Amino acid sequence: MNILMVCLGNICRSPLAEGILKKKIEENNLDWSVDSAGTSSWHLGERPDRRSISTASKYGVDISGQRARQFVPADLDRFDLVLAMDSSNYGDMLQHAISKEQEGKIHLIMNFLNPGRNENVPDPYWDDNGFDKVFQMLDDACGRILEKGGGANS
Ligand code: 4NP
């Protein structure tokens, strides 16, 4: 299983999602890989936001080595699952899908936890207090992704 986490800047939410899922994969000795990307090019090459780094670190997850990159349409071939943090990221990526197979790889990450609810992971960029809630949401969703073996509809 090869999973891509996607948000807008690739500095707040998707780096947390990548770090959290990577840690769970290691703990479960699974042969899965995870990466993350942003739909925008605004923060290319940057480290994750310091608030994401410190929140992750509080829970034993090290994301300090990550660097931001932009989502490219070829990611829809390279990955088995492409998980959007919110409906805006979801819609942006869907526009690049050129087949039903590619479309079927794109999901809102929170639908793994609450199928069909189409819940967004809130953008914490302008809210210093939003990072803990985002971490907990992603930790719950990533736990369920592992339980479901990466299958979105099971
Ligand atoms: P992210 O958060 O999409 O979770 O990485 C954001 C990061 C940067 C900006 C917006 C959201 N920005 O406007 O630069």
GROMACS .gro file of C-alpha atoms and ligand atoms in nm:
model
  168
    1MET     CA    1   0.000   0.000   0.000
    2ASN     CA    2   0.140   0.336  -0.109
    3ILE     CA    3  -0.042   0.638   0.037
    4LEU     CA    4  -0.018   1.012  -0.035
    5MET     CA    5  -0.149   1.269   0.215
    6VAL     CA    6  -0.248   1.602   0.060
    7CYS     CA    7  -0.336   1.949   0.197
    8LEU     CA    8  -0.292   2.303   0.066
    9GLY     CA    9   0.056   2.404   0.183
   10ASN     CA   10   0.213   2.068   0.281
   11ILE     CA   11   0.344   2.232   0.598
   12CYS     CA   12   0.064   2.189   0.858
   13ARG     CA   13  -0.185   1.902   0.811
   14SER     CA   14  -0.045   1.656   0.557
   15PRO     CA   15   0.301   1.641   0.722
   16LEU     CA   16   0.125   1.543   1.045
   17ALA     CA   17  -0.080   1.280   0.860
   18GLU     CA   18   0.237   1.143   0.698
   19GLY     CA   19   0.427   1.127   1.027
   20ILE     CA   20   0.141   0.972   1.222
   21LEU     CA   21   0.071   0.700   0.964
   22LYS     CA   22   0.443   0.625   0.919
   23LYS     CA   23   0.480   0.567   1.291
   24LYS     CA   24   0.180   0.332   1.300
   25ILE     CA   25   0.315   0.143   0.997
   26GLU     CA   26   0.648   0.094   1.172
   27GLU     CA   27   0.479  -0.017   1.494
   28ASN     CA   28   0.280  -0.275   1.295
   29ASN     CA   29   0.576  -0.392   1.083
   30LEU     CA   30   0.386  -0.324   0.763
   31ASP     CA   31   0.542  -0.289   0.420
   32TRP     CA   32   0.352   0.033   0.337
   33SER     CA   33   0.491   0.367   0.228
   34VAL     CA   34   0.356   0.719   0.290
   35ASP     CA   35   0.437   1.058   0.141
   36SER     CA   36   0.270   1.400   0.152
   37ALA     CA   37   0.222   1.696  -0.083
   38GLY     CA   38   0.041   2.029  -0.114
   39THR     CA   39  -0.189   2.141  -0.394
   40SER     CA   40  -0.015   2.482  -0.386
   41SER     CA   41   0.350   2.565  -0.456
   42TRP     CA   42   0.362   2.825  -0.178
   43HIS     CA   43   0.598   2.646   0.060
   44LEU     CA   44   0.812   2.432  -0.171
   45GLY     CA   45   1.117   2.288   0.001
   46GLU     CA   46   1.019   2.421   0.345
   47ARG     CA   47   1.016   2.228   0.670
   48PRO     CA   48   0.676   2.165   0.829
   49ASP     CA   49   0.531   2.457   1.028
   50ARG     CA   50   0.705   2.478   1.369
   51ARG     CA   51   0.364   2.432   1.539
   52SER     CA   52   0.312   2.101   1.354
   53ILE     CA   53   0.666   1.990   1.441
   54SER     CA   54   0.618   2.067   1.811
   55THR     CA   55   0.270   1.913   1.832
   56ALA     CA   56   0.392   1.594   1.664
   57SER     CA   57   0.696   1.583   1.890
   58LYS     CA   58   0.470   1.605   2.197
   59TYR     CA   59   0.314   1.274   2.087
   60GLY     CA   60   0.642   1.107   1.993
   61VAL     CA   61   0.621   1.167   1.617
   62ASP     CA   62   0.921   1.326   1.442
   63ILE     CA   63   0.828   1.516   1.125
   64SER     CA   64   1.122   1.760   1.129
   65GLY     CA   65   1.297   1.591   0.835
   66GLN     CA   66   1.009   1.642   0.592
   67ARG     CA   67   1.021   1.902   0.311
   68ALA     CA   68   0.722   2.044   0.126
   69ARG     CA   69   0.651   1.945  -0.231
   70GLN     CA   70   0.364   2.011  -0.470
   71PHE     CA   71   0.109   1.752  -0.579
   72VAL     CA   72   0.157   1.647  -0.944
   73PRO     CA   73  -0.100   1.460  -1.158
   74ALA     CA   74   0.144   1.165  -1.190
   75ASP     CA   75   0.086   1.107  -0.817
   76LEU     CA   76  -0.251   0.960  -0.918
   77ASP     CA   77  -0.059   0.678  -1.090
   78ARG     CA   78   0.220   0.637  -0.835
   79PHE     CA   79  -0.002   0.600  -0.527
   80ASP     CA   80  -0.278   0.353  -0.436
   81LEU     CA   81  -0.458   0.604  -0.214
   82VAL     CA   82  -0.451   0.984  -0.232
   83LEU     CA   83  -0.606   1.132   0.081
   84ALA     CA   84  -0.726   1.492   0.092
   85MET     CA   85  -0.751   1.686   0.418
   86ASP     CA   86  -1.047   1.896   0.299
   87SER     CA   87  -1.300   1.931   0.021
   88SER     CA   88  -1.097   2.200  -0.150
   89ASN     CA   89  -0.788   1.975  -0.180
   90TYR     CA   90  -1.021   1.694  -0.288
   91GLY     CA   91  -1.182   1.900  -0.565
   92ASP     CA   92  -0.848   2.033  -0.688
   93MET     CA   93  -0.705   1.683  -0.727
   94LEU     CA   94  -1.020   1.540  -0.882
   95GLN     CA   95  -0.978   1.788  -1.167
   96HIS     CA   96  -0.650   1.616  -1.257
   97ALA     CA   97  -0.791   1.263  -1.264
   98ILE     CA   98  -0.803   1.124  -1.618
   99SER     CA   99  -0.966   0.787  -1.548
  100LYS     CA  100  -1.217   0.625  -1.315
  101GLU     CA  101  -0.927   0.434  -1.161
  102GLN     CA  102  -0.747   0.758  -1.071
  103GLU     CA  103  -1.069   0.915  -0.941
  104GLY     CA  104  -1.126   0.612  -0.720
  105LYS     CA  105  -0.795   0.665  -0.541
  106ILE     CA  106  -0.889   1.012  -0.412
  107HIS     CA  107  -1.074   1.028  -0.078
  108LEU     CA  108  -1.133   1.267   0.209
  109ILE     CA  109  -0.919   1.124   0.488
  110MET     CA  110  -1.188   1.165   0.755
  111ASN     CA  111  -1.427   0.943   0.557
  112PHE     CA  112  -1.216   0.649   0.677
  113LEU     CA  113  -1.333   0.728   1.029
  114ASN     CA  114  -1.685   0.852   0.952
  115PRO     CA  115  -1.783   0.715   0.610
  116GLY     CA  116  -1.997   0.948   0.401
  117ARG     CA  117  -1.980   1.241   0.642
  118ASN     CA  118  -1.736   1.432   0.419
  119GLU     CA  119  -1.574   1.598   0.719
  120ASN     CA  120  -1.282   1.838   0.666
  121VAL     CA  121  -0.963   1.847   0.871
  122PRO     CA  122  -0.967   2.219   0.963
  123ASP     CA  123  -0.678   2.430   0.839
  124PRO     CA  124  -0.485   2.526   1.156
  125TYR     CA  125  -0.254   2.776   0.982
  126TRP     CA  126  -0.432   3.079   1.131
  127ASP     CA  127  -0.516   2.913   1.463
  128ASP     CA  128  -0.233   2.840   1.706
  129ASN     CA  129  -0.474   2.633   1.916
  130GLY     CA  130  -0.594   2.418   1.627
  131PHE     CA  131  -0.295   2.187   1.603
  132ASP     CA  132  -0.383   1.950   1.886
  133LYS     CA  133  -0.732   1.889   1.749
  134VAL     CA  134  -0.588   1.827   1.401
  135PHE     CA  135  -0.338   1.579   1.547
  136GLN     CA  136  -0.614   1.386   1.727
  137MET     CA  137  -0.840   1.376   1.419
  138LEU     CA  138  -0.554   1.248   1.203
  139ASP     CA  139  -0.442   0.998   1.466
  140ASP     CA  140  -0.796   0.853   1.477
  141ALA     CA  141  -0.830   0.847   1.098
  142CYS     CA  142  -0.486   0.688   1.046
  143GLY     CA  143  -0.566   0.422   1.306
  144ARG     CA  144  -0.878   0.332   1.109
  145ILE     CA  145  -0.688   0.328   0.778
  146LEU     CA  146  -0.462   0.058   0.924
  147GLU     CA  147  -0.758  -0.138   1.063
  148LYS     CA  148  -0.923  -0.129   0.721
  149GLY     CA  149  -0.601  -0.232   0.546
  150GLY     CA  150  -0.624   0.076   0.330
  151GLY     CA  151  -0.960  -0.024   0.182
  152ALA     CA  152  -1.181   0.285   0.163
  153ASN     CA  153  -1.518   0.116   0.145
  154SER     CA  154  -1.484  -0.177   0.382
  1554NP     P1  155  -0.174   2.321   0.532
  1554NP     O1  156  -0.194   2.467   0.596
  1554NP     O2  157  -0.252   2.323   0.402
  1554NP     O3  158  -0.233   2.232   0.632
  1554NP     O4  159  -0.026   2.302   0.510
  1554NP     C1  160  -0.166   2.587   0.530
  1554NP     C2  161  -0.036   2.629   0.518
  1554NP     C3  162  -0.009   2.751   0.458
  1554NP     C4  163  -0.112   2.830   0.411
  1554NP     C5  164  -0.242   2.787   0.424
  1554NP     C6  165  -0.269   2.664   0.482
  1554NP     N1  166  -0.083   2.956   0.353
  1554NP     O5  167  -0.179   3.033   0.329
  1554NP     O6  168   0.035   2.987   0.327
   0.00000   0.00000   0.00000
